[in-house]
């Protein structure tokens, strides 16, 4: 039996759902029950009736699903698929900041560990950071860990008092103005879109700034047929599959190796053995639940 048929069989046997991020390998995207950005997948994780959630992406995504579903089995098929940015703000750094700034609220990008989420007031994703921050009233908001998403959010919420942290995504932060200018020169009729994890000077060059799912929506809704996509190259598969008549151009070297770790073999073996289960400290789950529920619009 091939791996795809085996995954289908195991999914039924285990009553499992497979959630896949837009940057994953093409063959992994093709076995997804749901594919999307961090917010869309977190909402699916909050809504599912399945007993087992297989989260293909990086580990903070599976941890977020576990925080929303503490009684379910949540599988992260490759436990070493760690987002580099999620390591850039530790729980103790947030605690220390709060001691010095007791009046501040802490907003954390979902690309954080569960232990850091437990110290936040509210989490957000790249698609709702502006909505989340604009609803806060303290006038002083520490935004962790991504300086670029933080800076973009601050530009849209100038009165929120956003204070930036110095974390960043090594892949998006490495995309240069020169690369984007060269793409625009080579494809002068293309609409340009960038992920808000890119540097501000890159964001200044493009027509739209949005999450990965936001990019798919804009390309789908556009009557144009050429697009410059300034984000991780895994997006190409879904864009080309869903919009075969359109062309998509990416900056070179924008590859997140952590996002490529989950493969069909790891999904099969995790489902066969119910291995690689996310195991979080119950106290961390308890404390992280409210900030994550506020992110998905499901407050207690
Ligand atoms: P999205 O939520 O936009 O899919 O982004 C996740 C991510 O890790 C981007 O690097
Ligand atoms: Fe993390 Fe960057 Fe990879 Fe996204 S692309 S998972 S932010 S390292």
PDB file of C-alpha atoms and ligand atoms in Angstrom:
ATOM      1  CA  UNK A   1       0.000   0.000   0.000  1.00  0.00           C
ATOM      2  CA  UNK A   2       1.379   3.475  -0.823  1.00  0.00           C
ATOM      3  CA  UNK A   3       1.907   6.084   1.908  1.00  0.00           C
ATOM      4  CA  UNK A   4      -1.067   8.225   0.885  1.00  0.00           C
ATOM      5  CA  UNK A   5      -3.499   5.255   1.085  1.00  0.00           C
ATOM      6  CA  UNK A   6      -1.955   4.177   4.391  1.00  0.00           C
ATOM      7  CA  UNK A   7      -2.441   7.689   5.817  1.00  0.00           C
ATOM      8  CA  UNK A   8      -6.112   7.620   4.753  1.00  0.00           C
ATOM      9  CA  UNK A   9      -6.588   4.226   6.421  1.00  0.00           C
ATOM     10  CA  UNK A  10      -4.853   5.293   9.630  1.00  0.00           C
ATOM     11  CA  UNK A  11      -6.789   8.553   9.766  1.00  0.00           C
ATOM     12  CA  UNK A  12     -10.078   6.625   9.832  1.00  0.00           C
ATOM     13  CA  UNK A  13      -8.801   4.110  12.358  1.00  0.00           C
ATOM     14  CA  UNK A  14      -7.571   6.834  14.725  1.00  0.00           C
ATOM     15  CA  UNK A  15     -10.381   9.357  14.055  1.00  0.00           C
ATOM     16  CA  UNK A  16      -7.639  11.850  13.177  1.00  0.00           C
ATOM     17  CA  UNK A  17      -7.572  15.158  11.341  1.00  0.00           C
ATOM     18  CA  UNK A  18      -4.477  16.369   9.462  1.00  0.00           C
ATOM     19  CA  UNK A  19      -3.759  20.113   9.631  1.00  0.00           C
ATOM     20  CA  UNK A  20      -1.007  21.406   7.329  1.00  0.00           C
ATOM     21  CA  UNK A  21       0.675  24.806   7.106  1.00  0.00           C
ATOM     22  CA  UNK A  22       1.042  26.533   3.726  1.00  0.00           C
ATOM     23  CA  UNK A  23       4.887  26.166   3.823  1.00  0.00           C
ATOM     24  CA  UNK A  24       4.971  22.363   4.157  1.00  0.00           C
ATOM     25  CA  UNK A  25       6.240  19.981   1.467  1.00  0.00           C
ATOM     26  CA  UNK A  26       3.866  19.606  -1.533  1.00  0.00           C
ATOM     27  CA  UNK A  27       3.146  15.921  -0.832  1.00  0.00           C
ATOM     28  CA  UNK A  28       2.260  16.782   2.781  1.00  0.00           C
ATOM     29  CA  UNK A  29      -0.041  19.608   1.641  1.00  0.00           C
ATOM     30  CA  UNK A  30      -1.771  17.081  -0.613  1.00  0.00           C
ATOM     31  CA  UNK A  31      -2.824  14.819   2.322  1.00  0.00           C
ATOM     32  CA  UNK A  32      -4.241  17.706   4.387  1.00  0.00           C
ATOM     33  CA  UNK A  33      -7.791  17.823   5.669  1.00  0.00           C
ATOM     34  CA  UNK A  34      -7.206  21.528   6.207  1.00  0.00           C
ATOM     35  CA  UNK A  35      -4.392  23.690   4.953  1.00  0.00           C
ATOM     36  CA  UNK A  36      -3.845  27.307   5.874  1.00  0.00           C
ATOM     37  CA  UNK A  37      -2.087  29.983   7.888  1.00  0.00           C
ATOM     38  CA  UNK A  38      -1.481  29.971  11.634  1.00  0.00           C
ATOM     39  CA  UNK A  39      -4.783  31.614  12.520  1.00  0.00           C
ATOM     40  CA  UNK A  40      -6.928  29.473  10.204  1.00  0.00           C
ATOM     41  CA  UNK A  41      -5.309  26.265  11.435  1.00  0.00           C
ATOM     42  CA  UNK A  42      -5.634  27.289  15.104  1.00  0.00           C
ATOM     43  CA  UNK A  43      -9.348  27.926  14.531  1.00  0.00           C
ATOM     44  CA  UNK A  44      -9.701  24.503  12.856  1.00  0.00           C
ATOM     45  CA  UNK A  45      -7.878  22.950  15.821  1.00  0.00           C
ATOM     46  CA  UNK A  46     -10.299  24.671  18.207  1.00  0.00           C
ATOM     47  CA  UNK A  47     -13.342  23.438  16.266  1.00  0.00           C
ATOM     48  CA  UNK A  48     -12.474  19.858  15.356  1.00  0.00           C
ATOM     49  CA  UNK A  49     -14.387  16.821  16.666  1.00  0.00           C
ATOM     50  CA  UNK A  50     -11.512  14.485  15.775  1.00  0.00           C
ATOM     51  CA  UNK A  51      -9.870  12.610  18.640  1.00  0.00           C
ATOM     52  CA  UNK A  52      -6.365  12.979  17.228  1.00  0.00           C
ATOM     53  CA  UNK A  53      -4.886  16.125  15.643  1.00  0.00           C
ATOM     54  CA  UNK A  54      -1.821  15.657  13.426  1.00  0.00           C
ATOM     55  CA  UNK A  55      -0.275  19.109  13.039  1.00  0.00           C
ATOM     56  CA  UNK A  56       2.175  19.352  10.128  1.00  0.00           C
ATOM     57  CA  UNK A  57       4.257  22.494  10.398  1.00  0.00           C
ATOM     58  CA  UNK A  58       6.525  23.612  13.227  1.00  0.00           C
ATOM     59  CA  UNK A  59       6.196  22.646  16.883  1.00  0.00           C
ATOM     60  CA  UNK A  60       4.653  25.882  18.210  1.00  0.00           C
ATOM     61  CA  UNK A  61       1.653  25.223  15.953  1.00  0.00           C
ATOM     62  CA  UNK A  62       1.030  21.762  17.428  1.00  0.00           C
ATOM     63  CA  UNK A  63       1.565  23.182  20.936  1.00  0.00           C
ATOM     64  CA  UNK A  64      -1.075  25.831  20.236  1.00  0.00           C
ATOM     65  CA  UNK A  65      -3.509  23.100  19.152  1.00  0.00           C
ATOM     66  CA  UNK A  66      -2.774  21.223  22.416  1.00  0.00           C
ATOM     67  CA  UNK A  67      -3.411  24.362  24.490  1.00  0.00           C
ATOM     68  CA  UNK A  68      -6.819  24.610  22.802  1.00  0.00           C
ATOM     69  CA  UNK A  69      -7.506  20.855  23.173  1.00  0.00           C
ATOM     70  CA  UNK A  70      -5.810  19.609  26.358  1.00  0.00           C
ATOM     71  CA  UNK A  71      -7.776  16.341  26.441  1.00  0.00           C
ATOM     72  CA  UNK A  72      -7.019  15.367  22.832  1.00  0.00           C
ATOM     73  CA  UNK A  73      -4.005  13.630  21.374  1.00  0.00           C
ATOM     74  CA  UNK A  74      -2.033  16.207  19.371  1.00  0.00           C
ATOM     75  CA  UNK A  75       0.818  14.902  17.248  1.00  0.00           C
ATOM     76  CA  UNK A  76       3.770  16.914  15.966  1.00  0.00           C
ATOM     77  CA  UNK A  77       5.211  14.365  13.480  1.00  0.00           C
ATOM     78  CA  UNK A  78       8.721  15.868  13.699  1.00  0.00           C
ATOM     79  CA  UNK A  79       9.340  17.144  17.247  1.00  0.00           C
ATOM     80  CA  UNK A  80      12.601  18.804  16.111  1.00  0.00           C
ATOM     81  CA  UNK A  81      10.828  21.017  13.579  1.00  0.00           C
ATOM     82  CA  UNK A  82      11.335  24.133  15.673  1.00  0.00           C
ATOM     83  CA  UNK A  83      10.668  27.696  14.460  1.00  0.00           C
ATOM     84  CA  UNK A  84      13.867  29.673  15.099  1.00  0.00           C
ATOM     85  CA  UNK A  85      11.941  32.826  15.989  1.00  0.00           C
ATOM     86  CA  UNK A  86       9.901  31.015  18.658  1.00  0.00           C
ATOM     87  CA  UNK A  87      13.110  30.671  20.700  1.00  0.00           C
ATOM     88  CA  UNK A  88      13.859  34.406  20.686  1.00  0.00           C
ATOM     89  CA  UNK A  89      11.831  35.509  23.715  1.00  0.00           C
ATOM     90  CA  UNK A  90      11.917  33.347  26.834  1.00  0.00           C
ATOM     91  CA  UNK A  91       9.282  33.273  29.596  1.00  0.00           C
ATOM     92  CA  UNK A  92      11.750  34.764  32.111  1.00  0.00           C
ATOM     93  CA  UNK A  93      12.439  37.720  29.797  1.00  0.00           C
ATOM     94  CA  UNK A  94       8.713  38.509  29.743  1.00  0.00           C
ATOM     95  CA  UNK A  95       8.502  38.152  33.541  1.00  0.00           C
ATOM     96  CA  UNK A  96      11.485  40.520  33.946  1.00  0.00           C
ATOM     97  CA  UNK A  97       9.955  43.076  31.565  1.00  0.00           C
ATOM     98  CA  UNK A  98       6.688  42.980  33.517  1.00  0.00           C
ATOM     99  CA  UNK A  99       8.519  43.653  36.787  1.00  0.00           C
ATOM    100  CA  UNK A 100       9.991  46.828  35.290  1.00  0.00           C
ATOM    101  CA  UNK A 101       6.779  47.772  33.433  1.00  0.00           C
ATOM    102  CA  UNK A 102       3.787  46.668  35.524  1.00  0.00           C
ATOM    103  CA  UNK A 103       1.418  48.867  33.498  1.00  0.00           C
ATOM    104  CA  UNK A 104       2.263  47.257  30.123  1.00  0.00           C
ATOM    105  CA  UNK A 105       0.287  44.585  28.290  1.00  0.00           C
ATOM    106  CA  UNK A 106       2.227  41.811  26.560  1.00  0.00           C
ATOM    107  CA  UNK A 107       1.148  40.716  23.088  1.00  0.00           C
ATOM    108  CA  UNK A 108       2.887  37.644  21.728  1.00  0.00           C
ATOM    109  CA  UNK A 109       3.091  36.440  18.189  1.00  0.00           C
ATOM    110  CA  UNK A 110       1.860  32.829  18.022  1.00  0.00           C
ATOM    111  CA  UNK A 111       5.403  31.935  16.884  1.00  0.00           C
ATOM    112  CA  UNK A 112       6.425  31.488  20.552  1.00  0.00           C
ATOM    113  CA  UNK A 113       6.850  28.533  22.879  1.00  0.00           C
ATOM    114  CA  UNK A 114       3.938  27.430  25.066  1.00  0.00           C
ATOM    115  CA  UNK A 115       5.891  28.502  28.166  1.00  0.00           C
ATOM    116  CA  UNK A 116       6.262  32.032  26.758  1.00  0.00           C
ATOM    117  CA  UNK A 117       2.576  32.121  25.792  1.00  0.00           C
ATOM    118  CA  UNK A 118       1.766  31.386  29.452  1.00  0.00           C
ATOM    119  CA  UNK A 119       3.308  34.779  30.372  1.00  0.00           C
ATOM    120  CA  UNK A 120       1.411  36.828  27.744  1.00  0.00           C
ATOM    121  CA  UNK A 121      -1.858  38.752  27.949  1.00  0.00           C
ATOM    122  CA  UNK A 122      -2.905  37.902  24.433  1.00  0.00           C
ATOM    123  CA  UNK A 123      -1.463  36.086  21.425  1.00  0.00           C
ATOM    124  CA  UNK A 124      -1.901  37.053  17.783  1.00  0.00           C
ATOM    125  CA  UNK A 125      -0.944  35.874  14.319  1.00  0.00           C
ATOM    126  CA  UNK A 126       0.224  37.750  11.258  1.00  0.00           C
ATOM    127  CA  UNK A 127      -3.380  37.989  10.076  1.00  0.00           C
ATOM    128  CA  UNK A 128      -4.892  39.523  13.222  1.00  0.00           C
ATOM    129  CA  UNK A 129      -2.064  41.411  15.014  1.00  0.00           C
ATOM    130  CA  UNK A 130      -3.529  44.810  14.051  1.00  0.00           C
ATOM    131  CA  UNK A 131      -7.032  43.810  15.254  1.00  0.00           C
ATOM    132  CA  UNK A 132      -5.642  42.445  18.524  1.00  0.00           C
ATOM    133  CA  UNK A 133      -3.429  45.451  19.335  1.00  0.00           C
ATOM    134  CA  UNK A 134      -6.037  48.034  18.305  1.00  0.00           C
ATOM    135  CA  UNK A 135      -8.424  46.647  20.963  1.00  0.00           C
ATOM    136  CA  UNK A 136      -5.953  47.146  23.834  1.00  0.00           C
ATOM    137  CA  UNK A 137      -6.264  50.216  26.028  1.00  0.00           C
ATOM    138  CA  UNK A 138      -3.216  50.339  28.337  1.00  0.00           C
ATOM    139  CA  UNK A 139      -1.249  52.657  26.021  1.00  0.00           C
ATOM    140  CA  UNK A 140       1.863  50.494  26.514  1.00  0.00           C
ATOM    141  CA  UNK A 141       2.138  47.205  24.650  1.00  0.00           C
ATOM    142  CA  UNK A 142       5.229  44.999  24.537  1.00  0.00           C
ATOM    143  CA  UNK A 143       5.129  43.056  21.254  1.00  0.00           C
ATOM    144  CA  UNK A 144       7.238  39.845  21.229  1.00  0.00           C
ATOM    145  CA  UNK A 145       9.195  38.287  19.603  1.00  0.00           C
ATOM    146  CA  UNK A 146       9.059  39.551  15.995  1.00  0.00           C
ATOM    147  CA  UNK A 147      10.385  43.092  15.551  1.00  0.00           C
ATOM    148  CA  UNK A 148       9.126  43.214  11.946  1.00  0.00           C
ATOM    149  CA  UNK A 149       5.527  42.163  12.603  1.00  0.00           C
ATOM    150  CA  UNK A 150       5.675  44.388  15.688  1.00  0.00           C
ATOM    151  CA  UNK A 151       6.866  47.377  13.660  1.00  0.00           C
ATOM    152  CA  UNK A 152       4.215  46.778  10.984  1.00  0.00           C
ATOM    153  CA  UNK A 153       1.504  46.491  13.663  1.00  0.00           C
ATOM    154  CA  UNK A 154       2.771  49.643  15.390  1.00  0.00           C
ATOM    155  CA  UNK A 155       2.548  51.546  12.091  1.00  0.00           C
ATOM    156  CA  UNK A 156      -1.146  50.570  11.840  1.00  0.00           C
ATOM    157  CA  UNK A 157      -1.886  51.280  15.546  1.00  0.00           C
ATOM    158  CA  UNK A 158       0.135  54.457  16.209  1.00  0.00           C
ATOM    159  CA  UNK A 159      -1.622  55.244  19.520  1.00  0.00           C
ATOM    160  CA  UNK A 160      -1.210  51.811  21.118  1.00  0.00           C
ATOM    161  CA  UNK A 161       2.270  52.522  22.512  1.00  0.00           C
ATOM    162  CA  UNK A 162       3.867  49.440  20.949  1.00  0.00           C
ATOM    163  CA  UNK A 163       7.357  48.589  22.261  1.00  0.00           C
ATOM    164  CA  UNK A 164       9.385  46.252  20.034  1.00  0.00           C
ATOM    165  CA  UNK A 165      11.439  43.154  20.895  1.00  0.00           C
ATOM    166  CA  UNK A 166      14.504  42.233  18.849  1.00  0.00           C
ATOM    167  CA  UNK A 167      13.459  38.791  17.547  1.00  0.00           C
ATOM    168  CA  UNK A 168      13.016  38.020  13.870  1.00  0.00           C
ATOM    169  CA  UNK A 169      12.448  35.214  11.379  1.00  0.00           C
ATOM    170  CA  UNK A 170      15.862  34.409   9.864  1.00  0.00           C
ATOM    171  CA  UNK A 171      14.245  33.561   6.527  1.00  0.00           C
ATOM    172  CA  UNK A 172      12.040  36.641   6.088  1.00  0.00           C
ATOM    173  CA  UNK A 173      14.536  39.025   7.706  1.00  0.00           C
ATOM    174  CA  UNK A 174      17.167  37.918   5.156  1.00  0.00           C
ATOM    175  CA  UNK A 175      15.084  38.921   2.129  1.00  0.00           C
ATOM    176  CA  UNK A 176      16.632  42.120   0.796  1.00  0.00           C
ATOM    177  CA  UNK A 177      15.367  45.272  -0.872  1.00  0.00           C
ATOM    178  CA  UNK A 178      17.692  44.381  -3.787  1.00  0.00           C
ATOM    179  CA  UNK A 179      15.991  41.022  -4.302  1.00  0.00           C
ATOM    180  CA  UNK A 180      12.524  42.554  -4.328  1.00  0.00           C
ATOM    181  CA  UNK A 181      13.571  45.400  -6.643  1.00  0.00           C
ATOM    182  CA  UNK A 182      15.104  42.853  -9.051  1.00  0.00           C
ATOM    183  CA  UNK A 183      11.864  40.827  -9.068  1.00  0.00           C
ATOM    184  CA  UNK A 184       9.850  43.980  -9.763  1.00  0.00           C
ATOM    185  CA  UNK A 185      12.166  44.966 -12.620  1.00  0.00           C
ATOM    186  CA  UNK A 186      11.980  41.477 -14.142  1.00  0.00           C
ATOM    187  CA  UNK A 187       8.156  41.346 -13.818  1.00  0.00           C
ATOM    188  CA  UNK A 188       6.908  44.931 -14.112  1.00  0.00           C
ATOM    189  CA  UNK A 189       3.237  43.907 -14.487  1.00  0.00           C
ATOM    190  CA  UNK A 190       3.172  41.679 -11.428  1.00  0.00           C
ATOM    191  CA  UNK A 191       1.216  42.506  -8.254  1.00  0.00           C
ATOM    192  CA  UNK A 192       3.581  42.277  -5.257  1.00  0.00           C
ATOM    193  CA  UNK A 193       2.746  40.805  -1.844  1.00  0.00           C
ATOM    194  CA  UNK A 194       4.942  40.369   1.243  1.00  0.00           C
ATOM    195  CA  UNK A 195       4.633  38.687   4.619  1.00  0.00           C
ATOM    196  CA  UNK A 196       4.826  41.129   7.563  1.00  0.00           C
ATOM    197  CA  UNK A 197       7.818  39.200   8.973  1.00  0.00           C
ATOM    198  CA  UNK A 198       9.881  40.975   6.270  1.00  0.00           C
ATOM    199  CA  UNK A 199      11.912  44.113   7.024  1.00  0.00           C
ATOM    200  CA  UNK A 200      10.037  47.451   6.887  1.00  0.00           C
ATOM    201  CA  UNK A 201      12.016  48.606   3.835  1.00  0.00           C
ATOM    202  CA  UNK A 202      10.881  45.473   1.961  1.00  0.00           C
ATOM    203  CA  UNK A 203       7.250  46.003   3.027  1.00  0.00           C
ATOM    204  CA  UNK A 204       7.475  49.576   1.716  1.00  0.00           C
ATOM    205  CA  UNK A 205       8.089  48.222  -1.794  1.00  0.00           C
ATOM    206  CA  UNK A 206       5.044  45.973  -2.166  1.00  0.00           C
ATOM    207  CA  UNK A 207       1.357  46.410  -3.000  1.00  0.00           C
ATOM    208  CA  UNK A 208      -0.009  44.186  -0.199  1.00  0.00           C
ATOM    209  CA  UNK A 209       1.232  43.039   3.224  1.00  0.00           C
ATOM    210  CA  UNK A 210      -0.558  39.942   4.524  1.00  0.00           C
ATOM    211  CA  UNK A 211      -0.419  36.477   6.054  1.00  0.00           C
ATOM    212  CA  UNK A 212       0.080  33.417   3.855  1.00  0.00           C
ATOM    213  CA  UNK A 213      -3.669  32.805   3.624  1.00  0.00           C
ATOM    214  CA  UNK A 214      -4.222  36.505   2.907  1.00  0.00           C
ATOM    215  CA  UNK A 215      -1.851  36.144  -0.059  1.00  0.00           C
ATOM    216  CA  UNK A 216      -3.862  33.236  -1.462  1.00  0.00           C
ATOM    217  CA  UNK A 217      -7.075  35.237  -1.097  1.00  0.00           C
ATOM    218  CA  UNK A 218      -5.649  38.286  -2.880  1.00  0.00           C
ATOM    219  CA  UNK A 219      -4.234  36.229  -5.779  1.00  0.00           C
ATOM    220  CA  UNK A 220      -7.540  34.318  -6.119  1.00  0.00           C
ATOM    221  CA  UNK A 221      -9.593  37.515  -6.157  1.00  0.00           C
ATOM    222  CA  UNK A 222      -7.346  39.390  -8.595  1.00  0.00           C
ATOM    223  CA  UNK A 223      -7.966  39.627 -12.327  1.00  0.00           C
ATOM    224  CA  UNK A 224      -4.170  39.929 -12.847  1.00  0.00           C
ATOM    225  CA  UNK A 225      -2.078  36.879 -13.711  1.00  0.00           C
ATOM    226  CA  UNK A 226       1.425  37.626 -12.367  1.00  0.00           C
ATOM    227  CA  UNK A 227       2.390  37.928  -8.701  1.00  0.00           C
ATOM    228  CA  UNK A 228       5.614  38.510  -6.776  1.00  0.00           C
ATOM    229  CA  UNK A 229       5.295  36.549  -3.533  1.00  0.00           C
ATOM    230  CA  UNK A 230       7.754  37.727  -0.883  1.00  0.00           C
ATOM    231  CA  UNK A 231       7.637  34.854   1.578  1.00  0.00           C
ATOM    232  CA  UNK A 232       8.728  31.240   2.047  1.00  0.00           C
ATOM    233  CA  UNK A 233       8.730  29.233  -1.175  1.00  0.00           C
ATOM    234  CA  UNK A 234       6.428  26.457   0.125  1.00  0.00           C
ATOM    235  CA  UNK A 235       3.529  28.735  -0.858  1.00  0.00           C
ATOM    236  CA  UNK A 236       4.250  28.071  -4.537  1.00  0.00           C
ATOM    237  CA  UNK A 237       2.654  24.613  -4.545  1.00  0.00           C
ATOM    238  CA  UNK A 238      -0.777  25.706  -3.379  1.00  0.00           C
ATOM    239  CA  UNK A 239      -0.788  28.915  -5.423  1.00  0.00           C
ATOM    240  CA  UNK A 240       0.032  27.021  -8.648  1.00  0.00           C
ATOM    241  CA  UNK A 241      -2.317  24.142  -7.847  1.00  0.00           C
ATOM    242  CA  UNK A 242      -5.308  26.393  -7.134  1.00  0.00           C
ATOM    243  CA  UNK A 243      -4.546  28.986  -9.839  1.00  0.00           C
ATOM    244  CA  UNK A 244      -2.995  27.083 -12.771  1.00  0.00           C
ATOM    245  CA  UNK A 245      -3.326  30.011 -15.204  1.00  0.00           C
ATOM    246  CA  UNK A 246      -1.369  32.439 -13.011  1.00  0.00           C
ATOM    247  CA  UNK A 247       2.389  32.858 -12.461  1.00  0.00           C
ATOM    248  CA  UNK A 248       4.157  33.375  -9.138  1.00  0.00           C
ATOM    249  CA  UNK A 249       7.699  34.654  -8.583  1.00  0.00           C
ATOM    250  CA  UNK A 250       9.606  34.198  -5.298  1.00  0.00           C
ATOM    251  CA  UNK A 251      12.866  35.589  -3.895  1.00  0.00           C
ATOM    252  CA  UNK A 252      15.654  32.997  -4.050  1.00  0.00           C
ATOM    253  CA  UNK A 253      16.768  31.190  -0.869  1.00  0.00           C
ATOM    254  CA  UNK A 254      13.569  31.871   1.084  1.00  0.00           C
ATOM    255  CA  UNK A 255      13.351  28.326   2.447  1.00  0.00           C
ATOM    256  CA  UNK A 256      12.441  27.416   6.042  1.00  0.00           C
ATOM    257  CA  UNK A 257      14.111  24.054   6.684  1.00  0.00           C
ATOM    258  CA  UNK A 258      12.032  23.453   9.830  1.00  0.00           C
ATOM    259  CA  UNK A 259       8.863  23.599   7.731  1.00  0.00           C
ATOM    260  CA  UNK A 260      10.236  20.895   5.399  1.00  0.00           C
ATOM    261  CA  UNK A 261      10.926  18.321   8.122  1.00  0.00           C
ATOM    262  CA  UNK A 262       7.488  16.706   8.232  1.00  0.00           C
ATOM    263  CA  UNK A 263       7.239  14.131   5.434  1.00  0.00           C
ATOM    264  CA  UNK A 264       4.792  11.338   4.608  1.00  0.00           C
ATOM    265  CA  UNK A 265       6.895   8.739   6.454  1.00  0.00           C
ATOM    266  CA  UNK A 266       6.767  10.714   9.690  1.00  0.00           C
ATOM    267  CA  UNK A 267       2.986  11.114   9.401  1.00  0.00           C
ATOM    268  CA  UNK A 268       2.527   7.359   8.802  1.00  0.00           C
ATOM    269  CA  UNK A 269       4.727   6.303  11.721  1.00  0.00           C
ATOM    270  CA  UNK A 270       3.224   8.895  14.104  1.00  0.00           C
ATOM    271  CA  UNK A 271      -0.300   7.697  13.288  1.00  0.00           C
ATOM    272  CA  UNK A 272       0.649   4.016  13.472  1.00  0.00           C
ATOM    273  CA  UNK A 273       2.234   4.348  16.915  1.00  0.00           C
ATOM    274  CA  UNK A 274       0.507   7.499  18.203  1.00  0.00           C
ATOM    275  CA  UNK A 275       4.060   8.727  18.752  1.00  0.00           C
ATOM    276  CA  UNK A 276       5.438  12.261  18.887  1.00  0.00           C
ATOM    277  CA  UNK A 277       2.528  13.451  21.020  1.00  0.00           C
ATOM    278  CA  UNK A 278       2.743  17.019  22.293  1.00  0.00           C
ATOM    279  CA  UNK A 279       3.216  16.841  26.052  1.00  0.00           C
ATOM    280  CA  UNK A 280       2.905  20.142  27.900  1.00  0.00           C
ATOM    281  CA  UNK A 281       2.956  20.951  31.598  1.00  0.00           C
ATOM    282  CA  UNK A 282      -0.744  21.240  32.655  1.00  0.00           C
ATOM    283  CA  UNK A 283       0.044  24.524  34.451  1.00  0.00           C
ATOM    284  CA  UNK A 284       1.495  25.966  31.255  1.00  0.00           C
ATOM    285  CA  UNK A 285      -1.631  24.880  29.344  1.00  0.00           C
ATOM    286  CA  UNK A 286      -3.851  26.467  31.984  1.00  0.00           C
ATOM    287  CA  UNK A 287      -2.000  29.796  31.895  1.00  0.00           C
ATOM    288  CA  UNK A 288      -1.565  29.899  28.103  1.00  0.00           C
ATOM    289  CA  UNK A 289      -5.190  29.057  27.346  1.00  0.00           C
ATOM    290  CA  UNK A 290      -6.686  32.540  27.796  1.00  0.00           C
ATOM    291  CA  UNK A 291      -4.107  34.382  25.611  1.00  0.00           C
ATOM    292  CA  UNK A 292      -4.557  31.742  22.886  1.00  0.00           C
ATOM    293  CA  UNK A 293      -8.355  31.773  23.159  1.00  0.00           C
ATOM    294  CA  UNK A 294      -8.306  35.558  22.853  1.00  0.00           C
ATOM    295  CA  UNK A 295      -6.266  35.099  19.645  1.00  0.00           C
ATOM    296  CA  UNK A 296      -8.842  32.789  18.037  1.00  0.00           C
ATOM    297  CA  UNK A 297     -11.775  34.906  19.277  1.00  0.00           C
ATOM    298  CA  UNK A 298     -12.963  32.313  21.788  1.00  0.00           C
ATOM    299  CA  UNK A 299     -12.501  33.877  25.176  1.00  0.00           C
ATOM    300  CA  UNK A 300     -13.861  32.103  28.233  1.00  0.00           C
TER     301      UNK A 300
HETATM  302  P1  LIG B   1       1.222  32.676   8.589  1.00  0.00           P
HETATM  303  O1  LIG B   1       0.402  32.645   9.823  1.00  0.00           O
HETATM  304  O2  LIG B   1       1.051  33.914   7.785  1.00  0.00           O
HETATM  305  O3  LIG B   1       0.960  31.454   7.760  1.00  0.00           O
HETATM  306  O4  LIG B   1       2.760  32.681   8.988  1.00  0.00           O
HETATM  307  C1  LIG B   1       3.374  31.683   9.737  1.00  0.00           C
HETATM  308  C2  LIG B   1       4.827  31.777   9.665  1.00  0.00           C
HETATM  309  O5  LIG B   1       5.532  31.076  10.345  1.00  0.00           O
HETATM  310  C3  LIG B   1       5.411  32.720   8.759  1.00  0.00           C
HETATM  311  O6  LIG B   1       6.784  32.579   8.753  1.00  0.00           O
HETATM  312 FE1  LIG B   2       9.573  30.362  11.968  1.00  0.00          FE
HETATM  313 FE2  LIG B   2      10.439  31.857   9.947  1.00  0.00          FE
HETATM  314 FE3  LIG B   2      10.140  29.236   9.600  1.00  0.00          FE
HETATM  315 FE4  LIG B   2       7.976  30.860   9.854  1.00  0.00          FE
HETATM  316  S1  LIG B   2       9.473  30.848   8.179  1.00  0.00           S
HETATM  317  S2  LIG B   2       8.308  28.894  10.868  1.00  0.00           S
HETATM  318  S3  LIG B   2       8.760  32.365  11.352  1.00  0.00           S
HETATM  319  S4  LIG B   2      11.583  30.270  11.013  1.00  0.00           S
END
